[in-house]
PDB file of C-alpha atoms and ligand atoms in Angstrom:
ATOM      1  CA  UNK Q 955     110.781 123.737 100.074  1.00 58.00           C
ATOM      2  CA  UNK Q 956     107.947 122.238  98.039  1.00 65.00           C
ATOM      3  CA  UNK Q 957     110.239 121.036  95.258  1.00 70.00           C
ATOM      4  CA  UNK Q 958     112.709 119.683  97.871  1.00 79.00           C
ATOM      5  CA  UNK Q 959     109.833 117.736  99.441  1.00 92.00           C
ATOM      6  CA  UNK Q 960     108.903 116.530  96.000  1.00 93.00           C
ATOM      7  CA  UNK Q 961     112.407 115.091  95.457  1.00 95.00           C
ATOM      8  CA  UNK Q 962     112.348 113.426  98.882  1.00 97.00           C
ATOM      9  CA  UNK Q 963     108.906 111.932  98.189  1.00 98.00           C
ATOM     10  CA  UNK Q 964     110.076 110.595  94.821  1.00 98.00           C
ATOM     11  CA  UNK Q 965     113.053 108.932  96.424  1.00 98.00           C
ATOM     12  CA  UNK Q 966     110.878 107.534  99.250  1.00 98.00           C
ATOM     13  CA  UNK Q 967     108.544 106.012  96.618  1.00 98.00           C
ATOM     14  CA  UNK Q 968     111.417 104.550  94.648  1.00 98.00           C
ATOM     15  CA  UNK Q 969     113.007 102.931  97.722  1.00 98.00           C
ATOM     16  CA  UNK Q 970     109.655 101.727  98.976  1.00 97.00           C
ATOM     17  CA  UNK Q 971     109.156  99.740  95.734  1.00 97.00           C
ATOM     18  CA  UNK Q 972     112.730  98.429  95.721  1.00 97.00           C
ATOM     19  CA  UNK Q 973     112.465  97.196  99.277  1.00 97.00           C
ATOM     20  CA  UNK Q 974     108.856  96.016  99.086  1.00 98.00           C
ATOM     21  CA  UNK Q 975     108.005  98.369 101.988  1.00 98.00           C
ATOM     22  CA  UNK Q 976     104.691  99.752 103.254  1.00 98.00           C
ATOM     23  CA  UNK Q 977     104.323 103.066 105.096  1.00 98.00           C
ATOM     24  CA  UNK Q 978     101.850 103.015 107.999  1.00 98.00           C
ATOM     25  CA  UNK Q 979     101.011 106.443 109.425  1.00 98.00           C
ATOM     26  CA  UNK Q 980      99.103 107.426 112.597  1.00 98.00           C
ATOM     27  CA  UNK Q 981      96.436 110.131 112.381  1.00 98.00           C
ATOM     28  CA  UNK Q 982      98.573 112.541 114.493  1.00 98.00           C
ATOM     29  CA  UNK Q 983     101.547 112.635 112.172  1.00 98.00           C
ATOM     30  CA  UNK Q 984     102.746 115.776 110.328  1.00 98.00           C
ATOM     31  CA  UNK Q 985     100.762 116.636 107.167  1.00 98.00           C
ATOM     32  CA  UNK Q 986     103.580 115.854 104.800  1.00 98.00           C
ATOM     33  CA  UNK Q 987     104.083 112.437 106.448  1.00 98.00           C
ATOM     34  CA  UNK Q 988     100.329 111.726 106.275  1.00 98.00           C
ATOM     35  CA  UNK Q 989     100.513 112.479 102.524  1.00 98.00           C
ATOM     36  CA  UNK Q 990     102.995 109.628 101.859  1.00 98.00           C
ATOM     37  CA  UNK Q 991     100.960 106.991 103.791  1.00 98.00           C
ATOM     38  CA  UNK Q 992     100.020 103.747 102.171  1.00 98.00           C
ATOM     39  CA  UNK Q 993      97.699 103.382 105.083  1.00 98.00           C
ATOM     40  CA  UNK Q 994      96.666 106.028 107.687  1.00 98.00           C
ATOM     41  CA  UNK Q 995      94.641 105.229 110.740  1.00 97.00           C
ATOM     42  CA  UNK Q 996      94.174 104.866 114.479  1.00 95.00           C
ATOM     43  CA  UNK Q 997      96.061 102.405 116.708  1.00 92.00           C
ATOM     44  CA  UNK Q 998      93.633  99.535 116.066  1.00 87.00           C
ATOM     45  CA  UNK Q 999      93.491 100.043 112.319  1.00 94.00           C
ATOM     46  CA  UNK Q1000      97.315 100.224 112.169  1.00 94.00           C
ATOM     47  CA  UNK Q1001      97.714  97.012 114.190  1.00 89.00           C
ATOM     48  CA  UNK Q1002      95.226  95.283 111.865  1.00 91.00           C
ATOM     49  CA  UNK Q1003      97.124  96.573 108.792  1.00 94.00           C
ATOM     50  CA  UNK Q1004     100.424  95.447 110.287  1.00 91.00           C
ATOM     51  CA  UNK Q1005      98.976  91.952 110.916  1.00 90.00           C
ATOM     52  CA  UNK Q1006      97.906  91.475 107.306  1.00 93.00           C
ATOM     53  CA  UNK Q1007     100.493  93.289 105.284  1.00 94.00           C
ATOM     54  CA  UNK Q1008     102.398  91.297 102.599  1.00 95.00           C
ATOM     55  CA  UNK Q1009     105.171  93.887 102.437  1.00 97.00           C
ATOM     56  CA  UNK Q1010     108.614  92.778 103.685  1.00 97.00           C
ATOM     57  CA  UNK Q1011     109.344  96.060 105.486  1.00 97.00           C
ATOM     58  CA  UNK Q1012     106.983  98.147 107.540  1.00 97.00           C
ATOM     59  CA  UNK Q1013     107.930 101.807 108.024  1.00 98.00           C
ATOM     60  CA  UNK Q1014     105.959 102.859 111.038  1.00 98.00           C
ATOM     61  CA  UNK Q1015     105.282 106.622 111.338  1.00 98.00           C
ATOM     62  CA  UNK Q1016     103.949 106.736 114.868  1.00 98.00           C
ATOM     63  CA  UNK Q1017     105.443 106.089 118.321  1.00 98.00           C
ATOM     64  CA  UNK Q1018     107.576 103.270 119.611  1.00 98.00           C
ATOM     65  CA  UNK Q1019     104.852 101.065 121.117  1.00 97.00           C
ATOM     66  CA  UNK Q1020     103.030 101.073 117.781  1.00 97.00           C
ATOM     67  CA  UNK Q1021     106.113  99.856 115.893  1.00 97.00           C
ATOM     68  CA  UNK Q1022     106.598  97.213 118.606  1.00 97.00           C
ATOM     69  CA  UNK Q1023     103.037  96.032 118.118  1.00 96.00           C
ATOM     70  CA  UNK Q1024     103.653  95.782 114.373  1.00 95.00           C
ATOM     71  CA  UNK Q1025     106.695  93.532 115.166  1.00 97.00           C
ATOM     72  CA  UNK Q1026     104.755  91.483 117.737  1.00 97.00           C
ATOM     73  CA  UNK Q1027     102.234  90.462 115.116  1.00 95.00           C
ATOM     74  CA  UNK Q1028     104.772  90.232 112.284  1.00 93.00           C
ATOM     75  CA  UNK Q1029     108.136  88.962 113.534  1.00 95.00           C
ATOM     76  CA  UNK Q1030     109.153  87.865 110.062  1.00 94.00           C
ATOM     77  CA  UNK Q1031     109.150  91.451 108.793  1.00 95.00           C
ATOM     78  CA  UNK Q1032     111.548  94.304 109.245  1.00 97.00           C
ATOM     79  CA  UNK Q1033     109.810  97.047 111.252  1.00 97.00           C
ATOM     80  CA  UNK Q1034     111.378 100.496 110.994  1.00 98.00           C
ATOM     81  CA  UNK Q1035     110.661 103.461 113.280  1.00 98.00           C
ATOM     82  CA  UNK Q1036     112.158 106.569 111.562  1.00 98.00           C
ATOM     83  CA  UNK Q1037     112.939 108.275 114.854  1.00 98.00           C
ATOM     84  CA  UNK Q1038     114.080 106.084 117.722  1.00 96.00           C
ATOM     85  CA  UNK Q1039     113.234 108.757 120.306  1.00 97.00           C
ATOM     86  CA  UNK Q1040     109.593 108.847 119.289  1.00 98.00           C
ATOM     87  CA  UNK Q1041     108.163 107.274 122.477  1.00 98.00           C
ATOM     88  CA  UNK Q1042     104.948 107.704 124.456  1.00 98.00           C
ATOM     89  CA  UNK Q1043     105.134 109.180 127.975  1.00 98.00           C
ATOM     90  CA  UNK Q1044     101.972 107.365 128.972  1.00 98.00           C
ATOM     91  CA  UNK Q1045     103.502 104.018 127.957  1.00 98.00           C
ATOM     92  CA  UNK Q1046     106.485 104.861 130.152  1.00 98.00           C
ATOM     93  CA  UNK Q1047     104.268 105.319 133.226  1.00 98.00           C
ATOM     94  CA  UNK Q1048     104.205 101.614 133.834  1.00 98.00           C
ATOM     95  CA  UNK Q1049     106.911  98.949 133.930  1.00 98.00           C
ATOM     96  CA  UNK Q1050     106.562  95.142 133.959  1.00 98.00           C
ATOM     97  CA  UNK Q1051     108.068  95.067 137.474  1.00 98.00           C
ATOM     98  CA  UNK Q1052     105.514  97.475 138.937  1.00 98.00           C
ATOM     99  CA  UNK Q1053     102.730  95.628 137.117  1.00 98.00           C
ATOM    100  CA  UNK Q1054     103.817  92.257 138.519  1.00 98.00           C
ATOM    101  CA  UNK Q1055     103.773  93.813 142.006  1.00 98.00           C
ATOM    102  CA  UNK Q1056     100.228  95.123 141.478  1.00 98.00           C
ATOM    103  CA  UNK Q1057      99.039  91.769 140.157  1.00 98.00           C
ATOM    104  CA  UNK Q1058     100.204  90.154 143.399  1.00 98.00           C
ATOM    105  CA  UNK Q1059      97.878  92.518 145.267  1.00 98.00           C
ATOM    106  CA  UNK Q1060      94.951  91.553 142.930  1.00 98.00           C
ATOM    107  CA  UNK Q1061      95.175  87.818 142.391  1.00 96.00           C
ATOM    108  CA  UNK Q1062      92.543  86.596 139.970  1.00 94.00           C
ATOM    109  CA  UNK Q1063      92.013  90.050 138.344  1.00 97.00           C
ATOM    110  CA  UNK Q1064      91.944  90.120 134.510  1.00 98.00           C
ATOM    111  CA  UNK Q1065      94.545  92.608 133.320  1.00 98.00           C
ATOM    112  CA  UNK Q1066      93.361  94.741 130.413  1.00 98.00           C
ATOM    113  CA  UNK Q1067      96.123  96.666 128.759  1.00 98.00           C
ATOM    114  CA  UNK Q1068      95.787  99.751 126.589  1.00 97.00           C
ATOM    115  CA  UNK Q1069      97.944  99.335 123.475  1.00 97.00           C
ATOM    116  CA  UNK Q1070      99.892 102.404 124.609  1.00 97.00           C
ATOM    117  CA  UNK Q1071     102.304 100.234 126.592  1.00 98.00           C
ATOM    118  CA  UNK Q1072     105.635  98.462 126.003  1.00 98.00           C
ATOM    119  CA  UNK Q1073     105.829  94.893 124.726  1.00 98.00           C
ATOM    120  CA  UNK Q1074     107.270  93.855 128.122  1.00 98.00           C
ATOM    121  CA  UNK Q1075     104.174  95.254 129.859  1.00 98.00           C
ATOM    122  CA  UNK Q1076     101.788  93.673 127.349  1.00 98.00           C
ATOM    123  CA  UNK Q1077     103.535  90.355 128.076  1.00 98.00           C
ATOM    124  CA  UNK Q1078     102.287  90.560 131.678  1.00 98.00           C
ATOM    125  CA  UNK Q1079      98.662  91.210 130.650  1.00 98.00           C
ATOM    126  CA  UNK Q1080      95.642  89.103 129.679  1.00 98.00           C
ATOM    127  CA  UNK Q1081      94.088  91.205 126.884  1.00 98.00           C
ATOM    128  CA  UNK Q1082      95.034  94.326 124.982  1.00 98.00           C
ATOM    129  CA  UNK Q1083      92.709  97.084 123.810  1.00 97.00           C
ATOM    130  CA  UNK Q1084      92.774 100.374 121.984  1.00 95.00           C
ATOM    131  CA  UNK Q1085      90.446 103.271 122.484  1.00 95.00           C
ATOM    132  CA  UNK Q1086      88.369 101.981 119.555  1.00 94.00           C
ATOM    133  CA  UNK Q1087      87.555  98.593 121.063  1.00 96.00           C
ATOM    134  CA  UNK Q1088      88.127  99.000 124.866  1.00 97.00           C
ATOM    135  CA  UNK Q1089      84.396  98.769 125.676  1.00 98.00           C
ATOM    136  CA  UNK Q1090      84.004  95.568 123.593  1.00 97.00           C
ATOM    137  CA  UNK Q1091      87.119  94.083 125.207  1.00 98.00           C
ATOM    138  CA  UNK Q1092      85.908  94.785 128.747  1.00 98.00           C
ATOM    139  CA  UNK Q1093      82.393  93.445 127.892  1.00 98.00           C
ATOM    140  CA  UNK Q1094      84.032  90.198 126.771  1.00 97.00           C
ATOM    141  CA  UNK Q1095      85.338  89.515 130.332  1.00 98.00           C
ATOM    142  CA  UNK Q1096      83.112  87.346 132.532  1.00 97.00           C
ATOM    143  CA  UNK Q1097      81.067  89.491 134.940  1.00 96.00           C
ATOM    144  CA  UNK Q1098      82.450  87.739 138.026  1.00 96.00           C
ATOM    145  CA  UNK Q1099      86.019  88.740 137.264  1.00 97.00           C
ATOM    146  CA  UNK Q1100      87.779  91.786 138.740  1.00 96.00           C
ATOM    147  CA  UNK Q1101      89.549  93.971 136.195  1.00 98.00           C
ATOM    148  CA  UNK Q1102      92.829  95.846 136.424  1.00 98.00           C
ATOM    149  CA  UNK Q1103      93.064  98.408 133.647  1.00 98.00           C
ATOM    150  CA  UNK Q1104      96.503  99.816 132.692  1.00 98.00           C
ATOM    151  CA  UNK Q1105      98.038 102.315 132.060  1.00 98.00           C
ATOM    152  CA  UNK Q1106      95.478 105.056 131.148  1.00 98.00           C
ATOM    153  CA  UNK Q1107      93.310 105.941 134.135  1.00 98.00           C
ATOM    154  CA  UNK Q1108      91.075 108.211 132.003  1.00 98.00           C
ATOM    155  CA  UNK Q1109      90.328 105.648 129.304  1.00 98.00           C
ATOM    156  CA  UNK Q1110      89.824 103.099 132.081  1.00 98.00           C
ATOM    157  CA  UNK Q1111      87.450 105.312 134.010  1.00 98.00           C
ATOM    158  CA  UNK Q1112      85.390 105.974 130.894  1.00 98.00           C
ATOM    159  CA  UNK Q1113      85.216 102.279 129.938  1.00 98.00           C
ATOM    160  CA  UNK Q1114      84.147 101.562 133.571  1.00 98.00           C
ATOM    161  CA  UNK Q1115      81.247 103.988 133.126  1.00 97.00           C
ATOM    162  CA  UNK Q1116      80.257 102.607 129.752  1.00 97.00           C
ATOM    163  CA  UNK Q1117      80.277  98.958 130.844  1.00 98.00           C
ATOM    164  CA  UNK Q1118      79.115  99.404 134.458  1.00 97.00           C
ATOM    165  CA  UNK Q1119      82.240  97.425 135.549  1.00 97.00           C
ATOM    166  CA  UNK Q1120      84.237  98.448 138.611  1.00 91.00           C
ATOM    167  CA  UNK Q1121      87.852  98.604 137.599  1.00 96.00           C
ATOM    168  CA  UNK Q1122      91.151  99.009 139.340  1.00 98.00           C
ATOM    169  CA  UNK Q1123      92.901 101.825 137.469  1.00 98.00           C
ATOM    170  CA  UNK Q1124      96.583 102.404 136.970  1.00 98.00           C
ATOM    171  CA  UNK Q1125      97.394 106.149 137.504  1.00 98.00           C
ATOM    172  CA  UNK Q1126      98.770 106.792 134.008  1.00 98.00           C
ATOM    173  CA  UNK Q1127      97.680 109.535 131.621  1.00 98.00           C
ATOM    174  CA  UNK Q1128      98.496 111.227 128.316  1.00 98.00           C
ATOM    175  CA  UNK Q1129     100.182 114.589 128.870  1.00 98.00           C
ATOM    176  CA  UNK Q1130      98.876 115.842 125.516  1.00 98.00           C
ATOM    177  CA  UNK Q1131      95.213 114.991 126.159  1.00 98.00           C
ATOM    178  CA  UNK Q1132      95.498 116.357 129.741  1.00 98.00           C
ATOM    179  CA  UNK Q1133      95.808 119.771 128.128  1.00 98.00           C
ATOM    180  CA  UNK Q1134      92.257 119.662 126.804  1.00 98.00           C
ATOM    181  CA  UNK Q1135      89.970 121.103 129.464  1.00 98.00           C
ATOM    182  CA  UNK Q1136      86.211 120.962 129.796  1.00 98.00           C
ATOM    183  CA  UNK Q1137      86.253 124.814 129.786  1.00 98.00           C
ATOM    184  CA  UNK Q1138      88.002 124.782 126.376  1.00 98.00           C
ATOM    185  CA  UNK Q1139      85.223 122.725 124.938  1.00 98.00           C
ATOM    186  CA  UNK Q1140      82.482 124.905 126.555  1.00 98.00           C
ATOM    187  CA  UNK Q1141      84.159 128.125 125.286  1.00 98.00           C
ATOM    188  CA  UNK Q1142      84.257 126.835 121.730  1.00 98.00           C
ATOM    189  CA  UNK Q1143      80.694 125.572 121.961  1.00 98.00           C
ATOM    190  CA  UNK Q1144      79.579 129.063 122.937  1.00 98.00           C
ATOM    191  CA  UNK Q1145      81.372 130.569 119.929  1.00 98.00           C
ATOM    192  CA  UNK Q1146      80.108 127.826 117.563  1.00 98.00           C
ATOM    193  CA  UNK Q1147      76.640 126.772 118.783  1.00 96.00           C
ATOM    194  CA  UNK Q1148      75.962 124.434 115.886  1.00 96.00           C
ATOM    195  CA  UNK Q1149      79.296 122.542 116.199  1.00 98.00           C
ATOM    196  CA  UNK Q1150      79.510 118.950 117.465  1.00 98.00           C
ATOM    197  CA  UNK Q1151      82.291 118.412 120.023  1.00 98.00           C
ATOM    198  CA  UNK Q1152      84.206 115.138 119.673  1.00 99.00           C
ATOM    199  CA  UNK Q1153      86.806 114.153 122.253  1.00 98.00           C
ATOM    200  CA  UNK Q1154      89.199 111.277 122.698  1.00 98.00           C
ATOM    201  CA  UNK Q1155      88.673 108.961 125.759  1.00 98.00           C
ATOM    202  CA  UNK Q1156      92.267 109.780 126.885  1.00 98.00           C
ATOM    203  CA  UNK Q1157      90.871 113.246 127.861  1.00 98.00           C
ATOM    204  CA  UNK Q1158      90.069 114.152 131.425  1.00 98.00           C
ATOM    205  CA  UNK Q1159      86.486 113.527 132.732  1.00 98.00           C
ATOM    206  CA  UNK Q1160      85.564 117.276 132.579  1.00 98.00           C
ATOM    207  CA  UNK Q1161      86.476 117.434 128.908  1.00 98.00           C
ATOM    208  CA  UNK Q1162      84.451 114.271 128.182  1.00 98.00           C
ATOM    209  CA  UNK Q1163      81.499 115.585 130.142  1.00 98.00           C
ATOM    210  CA  UNK Q1164      81.495 118.808 128.047  1.00 98.00           C
ATOM    211  CA  UNK Q1165      81.690 116.941 124.727  1.00 98.00           C
ATOM    212  CA  UNK Q1166      78.884 115.537 122.618  1.00 98.00           C
ATOM    213  CA  UNK Q1167      80.733 112.293 121.636  1.00 98.00           C
ATOM    214  CA  UNK Q1168      83.779 110.343 122.921  1.00 98.00           C
ATOM    215  CA  UNK Q1169      85.673 108.222 120.432  1.00 97.00           C
ATOM    216  CA  UNK Q1170      89.015 107.077 119.029  1.00 97.00           C
ATOM    217  CA  UNK Q1171      90.728 109.005 116.254  1.00 97.00           C
ATOM    218  CA  UNK Q1172      89.454 106.435 113.698  1.00 97.00           C
ATOM    219  CA  UNK Q1173      85.971 106.882 115.186  1.00 97.00           C
ATOM    220  CA  UNK Q1174      86.263 110.653 114.629  1.00 98.00           C
ATOM    221  CA  UNK Q1175      87.228 110.176 110.992  1.00 98.00           C
ATOM    222  CA  UNK Q1176      84.162 107.983 110.390  1.00 98.00           C
ATOM    223  CA  UNK Q1177      81.818 110.105 112.467  1.00 98.00           C
ATOM    224  CA  UNK Q1178      82.680 113.335 110.547  1.00 98.00           C
ATOM    225  CA  UNK Q1179      82.392 111.569 107.180  1.00 98.00           C
ATOM    226  CA  UNK Q1180      78.901 110.290 107.984  1.00 98.00           C
ATOM    227  CA  UNK Q1181      77.624 113.373 109.863  1.00 98.00           C
ATOM    228  CA  UNK Q1182      75.321 115.992 108.285  1.00 97.00           C
ATOM    229  CA  UNK Q1183      76.796 118.649 110.616  1.00 98.00           C
ATOM    230  CA  UNK Q1184      79.348 121.018 109.171  1.00 98.00           C
ATOM    231  CA  UNK Q1185      81.230 122.234 112.206  1.00 98.00           C
ATOM    232  CA  UNK Q1186      83.174 120.132 114.647  1.00 99.00           C
ATOM    233  CA  UNK Q1187      85.182 120.919 117.780  1.00 99.00           C
ATOM    234  CA  UNK Q1188      88.028 118.423 117.919  1.00 99.00           C
ATOM    235  CA  UNK Q1189      89.313 117.360 121.353  1.00 98.00           C
ATOM    236  CA  UNK Q1190      92.378 115.292 120.521  1.00 98.00           C
ATOM    237  CA  UNK Q1191      95.893 115.817 119.211  1.00 98.00           C
ATOM    238  CA  UNK Q1192      95.631 118.581 116.633  1.00 98.00           C
ATOM    239  CA  UNK Q1193      97.435 116.621 113.881  1.00 98.00           C
ATOM    240  CA  UNK Q1194      94.157 114.805 112.993  1.00 98.00           C
ATOM    241  CA  UNK Q1195      92.662 118.094 111.779  1.00 98.00           C
ATOM    242  CA  UNK Q1196      94.810 117.947 108.608  1.00 98.00           C
ATOM    243  CA  UNK Q1197      93.252 114.631 107.643  1.00 98.00           C
ATOM    244  CA  UNK Q1198      89.757 115.704 108.629  1.00 98.00           C
ATOM    245  CA  UNK Q1199      90.057 118.822 106.484  1.00 98.00           C
ATOM    246  CA  UNK Q1200      91.597 116.988 103.535  1.00 98.00           C
ATOM    247  CA  UNK Q1201      88.792 114.364 103.530  1.00 98.00           C
ATOM    248  CA  UNK Q1202      85.958 116.796 104.266  1.00 98.00           C
ATOM    249  CA  UNK Q1203      86.732 120.046 102.421  1.00 98.00           C
ATOM    250  CA  UNK Q1204      83.291 121.485 102.966  1.00 96.00           C
ATOM    251  CA  UNK Q1205      83.381 121.115 106.773  1.00 98.00           C
ATOM    252  CA  UNK Q1206      85.025 123.249 109.486  1.00 98.00           C
ATOM    253  CA  UNK Q1207      87.223 121.880 112.310  1.00 98.00           C
ATOM    254  CA  UNK Q1208      87.993 123.882 115.439  1.00 98.00           C
ATOM    255  CA  UNK Q1209      90.674 122.536 117.809  1.00 98.00           C
ATOM    256  CA  UNK Q1210      89.425 122.410 121.406  1.00 98.00           C
ATOM    257  CA  UNK Q1211      92.858 123.892 122.206  1.00 98.00           C
ATOM    258  CA  UNK Q1212      95.942 124.326 120.054  1.00 97.00           C
ATOM    259  CA  UNK Q1213      97.984 123.220 123.095  1.00 98.00           C
ATOM    260  CA  UNK Q1214      97.098 119.543 122.340  1.00 98.00           C
ATOM    261  CA  UNK Q1215     100.283 118.665 120.438  1.00 98.00           C
ATOM    262  CA  UNK Q1216     102.137 115.413 120.995  1.00 98.00           C
ATOM    263  CA  UNK Q1217     105.860 116.306 120.528  1.00 98.00           C
ATOM    264  CA  UNK Q1218     106.714 112.625 120.018  1.00 98.00           C
ATOM    265  CA  UNK Q1219     104.323 112.187 117.103  1.00 98.00           C
ATOM    266  CA  UNK Q1220     105.934 115.267 115.474  1.00 98.00           C
ATOM    267  CA  UNK Q1221     109.501 113.828 115.583  1.00 98.00           C
ATOM    268  CA  UNK Q1222     109.009 111.939 112.339  1.00 98.00           C
ATOM    269  CA  UNK Q1223     109.775 114.023 109.235  1.00 98.00           C
ATOM    270  CA  UNK Q1224     109.956 113.204 105.521  1.00 98.00           C
ATOM    271  CA  UNK Q1225     113.757 113.233 105.724  1.00 98.00           C
ATOM    272  CA  UNK Q1226     113.723 110.700 108.592  1.00 98.00           C
ATOM    273  CA  UNK Q1227     111.408 108.425 106.585  1.00 98.00           C
ATOM    274  CA  UNK Q1228     113.839 108.634 103.665  1.00 98.00           C
ATOM    275  CA  UNK Q1229     116.851 107.841 105.912  1.00 98.00           C
ATOM    276  CA  UNK Q1230     114.897 104.982 107.498  1.00 98.00           C
ATOM    277  CA  UNK Q1231     114.547 103.405 104.016  1.00 98.00           C
ATOM    278  CA  UNK Q1232     118.060 104.236 102.898  1.00 98.00           C
ATOM    279  CA  UNK Q1233     119.813 102.984 106.021  1.00 98.00           C
ATOM    280  CA  UNK Q1234     117.269 100.418 107.298  1.00 98.00           C
ATOM    281  CA  UNK Q1235     116.782 102.187 110.590  1.00 98.00           C
ATOM    282  CA  UNK Q1236     115.714 102.037 113.359  1.00 98.00           C
ATOM    283  CA  UNK Q1237     114.920  98.355 113.418  1.00 98.00           C
ATOM    284  CA  UNK Q1238     112.386  97.558 116.131  1.00 98.00           C
ATOM    285  CA  UNK Q1239     112.384  94.049 117.525  1.00 98.00           C
ATOM    286  CA  UNK Q1240     111.204  92.373 120.770  1.00 98.00           C
ATOM    287  CA  UNK Q1241     112.956  89.389 122.521  1.00 98.00           C
ATOM    288  CA  UNK Q1242     111.097  86.247 121.405  1.00 98.00           C
ATOM    289  CA  UNK Q1243     110.145  85.175 124.918  1.00 98.00           C
ATOM    290  CA  UNK Q1244     108.402  88.552 125.550  1.00 98.00           C
ATOM    291  CA  UNK Q1245     106.953  88.754 122.025  1.00 98.00           C
ATOM    292  CA  UNK Q1246     105.149  85.407 122.293  1.00 98.00           C
ATOM    293  CA  UNK Q1247     103.461  86.394 125.543  1.00 98.00           C
ATOM    294  CA  UNK Q1248     102.613  89.918 124.320  1.00 98.00           C
ATOM    295  CA  UNK Q1249     101.176  88.360 121.127  1.00 97.00           C
ATOM    296  CA  UNK Q1250      98.645  86.384 123.195  1.00 98.00           C
ATOM    297  CA  UNK Q1251      97.339  89.598 124.658  1.00 98.00           C
ATOM    298  CA  UNK Q1252      97.252  91.353 121.269  1.00 96.00           C
ATOM    299  CA  UNK Q1253      95.743  88.398 119.475  1.00 95.00           C
ATOM    300  CA  UNK Q1254      92.880  88.204 121.973  1.00 96.00           C
ATOM    301  CA  UNK Q1255      92.128  91.827 121.150  1.00 95.00           C
ATOM    302  CA  UNK Q1256      92.366  91.326 117.358  1.00 93.00           C
ATOM    303  CA  UNK Q1257      89.977  88.438 117.554  1.00 93.00           C
ATOM    304  CA  UNK Q1258      87.379  90.767 119.123  1.00 91.00           C
ATOM    305  CA  UNK Q1259      88.108  93.377 116.344  1.00 77.00           C
TER     306      UNK Q1259
HETATM  307  P1  LIG S1151      93.896 106.191 118.689  1.00 81.00           P
HETATM  308  O1  LIG S1151      94.458 106.675 117.411  1.00 81.00           O
HETATM  309  O2  LIG S1151      93.861 104.717 118.718  1.00 81.00           O
HETATM  310  O3  LIG S1151      92.580 106.824 119.001  1.00 81.00           O
HETATM  311  O4  LIG S1151      94.920 106.596 119.827  1.00 81.00           O
HETATM  312  C1  LIG S1151      95.323 107.826 120.129  1.00 81.00           C
HETATM  313  C2  LIG S1151      96.684 107.921 120.745  1.00 81.00           C
HETATM  314  O5  LIG S1151      96.942 108.656 121.597  1.00 81.00           O
HETATM  315  C3  LIG S1151      97.693 107.058 120.198  1.00 81.00           C
HETATM  316  O6  LIG S1151      98.850 107.291 120.891  1.00 81.00           O
HETATM  317 FE1  LIG S1152     101.292 108.933 123.947  1.00 81.00          FE
HETATM  318 FE2  LIG S1152      99.520 110.893 124.239  1.00 81.00          FE
HETATM  319 FE3  LIG S1152     101.300 111.119 122.345  1.00 81.00          FE
HETATM  320 FE4  LIG S1152      99.333 109.298 122.156  1.00 81.00          FE
HETATM  321  S1  LIG S1152      99.116 111.520 122.137  1.00 81.00           S
HETATM  322  S2  LIG S1152     101.483 108.974 121.751  1.00 81.00           S
HETATM  323  S3  LIG S1152      99.090 108.743 124.289  1.00 81.00           S
HETATM  324  S4  LIG S1152     101.692 111.026 124.587  1.00 81.00           S
END
């Protein structure tokens, strides 16, 4: 298996050079896919990389909305998603039609859109955010404005608490992060009294209340790197533990629950990355009229950082 992977990786590297391609990988991807990344990161870091890459082809190892975002900021490039079925159930919990209906009920509200959404939904929103910059994005909105936050109710609720802003929340959620319970965190804390519990803002309020810190996956990578602690309870998709362990060999990582697996993030394999490069698939594009409107929302976010 190892030598077979070795052959696939060699061929991926050869084709990557030939096609002037870059491989962007989300922190939740399989270990062997993380290992071939030119750049690995959270949603915000990957959007920033996509916006500045000089490569002609972007192979996006993540889920569909992430590849769409890479195309939105880079329409001149070929963006490939190695598995076309790799979607995000949370992103599918809102449609542009339903959002337009809601906006009619809340005229004048600023619509803040979590990046986990389709391009067509982003096109109907005022400003995008990721879990890494959601607080800054909401703080940038004038105090007299009402806010409609879509589609993640749990990220929205947490940002509301952090900023003191009252927000209208869309009832979306991440089925993977829903599996992390406050009790899971408390149980692991009892077993590992010195451990610091880090959870993602997509988690339910009870999990966030039981944790020591709430942050994006990129935030967790930085926090662990800089922390003097040696044990961490990780409340997010378990794929991140591979990277945490690789970059911090002396530290110990305990998943809050091993049920927190995102099946969509696991759909991309080394073989599929190879086929993507060999056959130029699956090309992700967005109709220009939608792309331009979605870009306004994404650019406002990128300007905030
Ligand atoms: P971040 O990597 O931006 O923290 O997002 C997590 C996530 O669920 C992406 O789908
Ligand atoms: Fe979507 Fe949740 Fe998977 Fe992220 S972890 S891609 S939010 S289902």
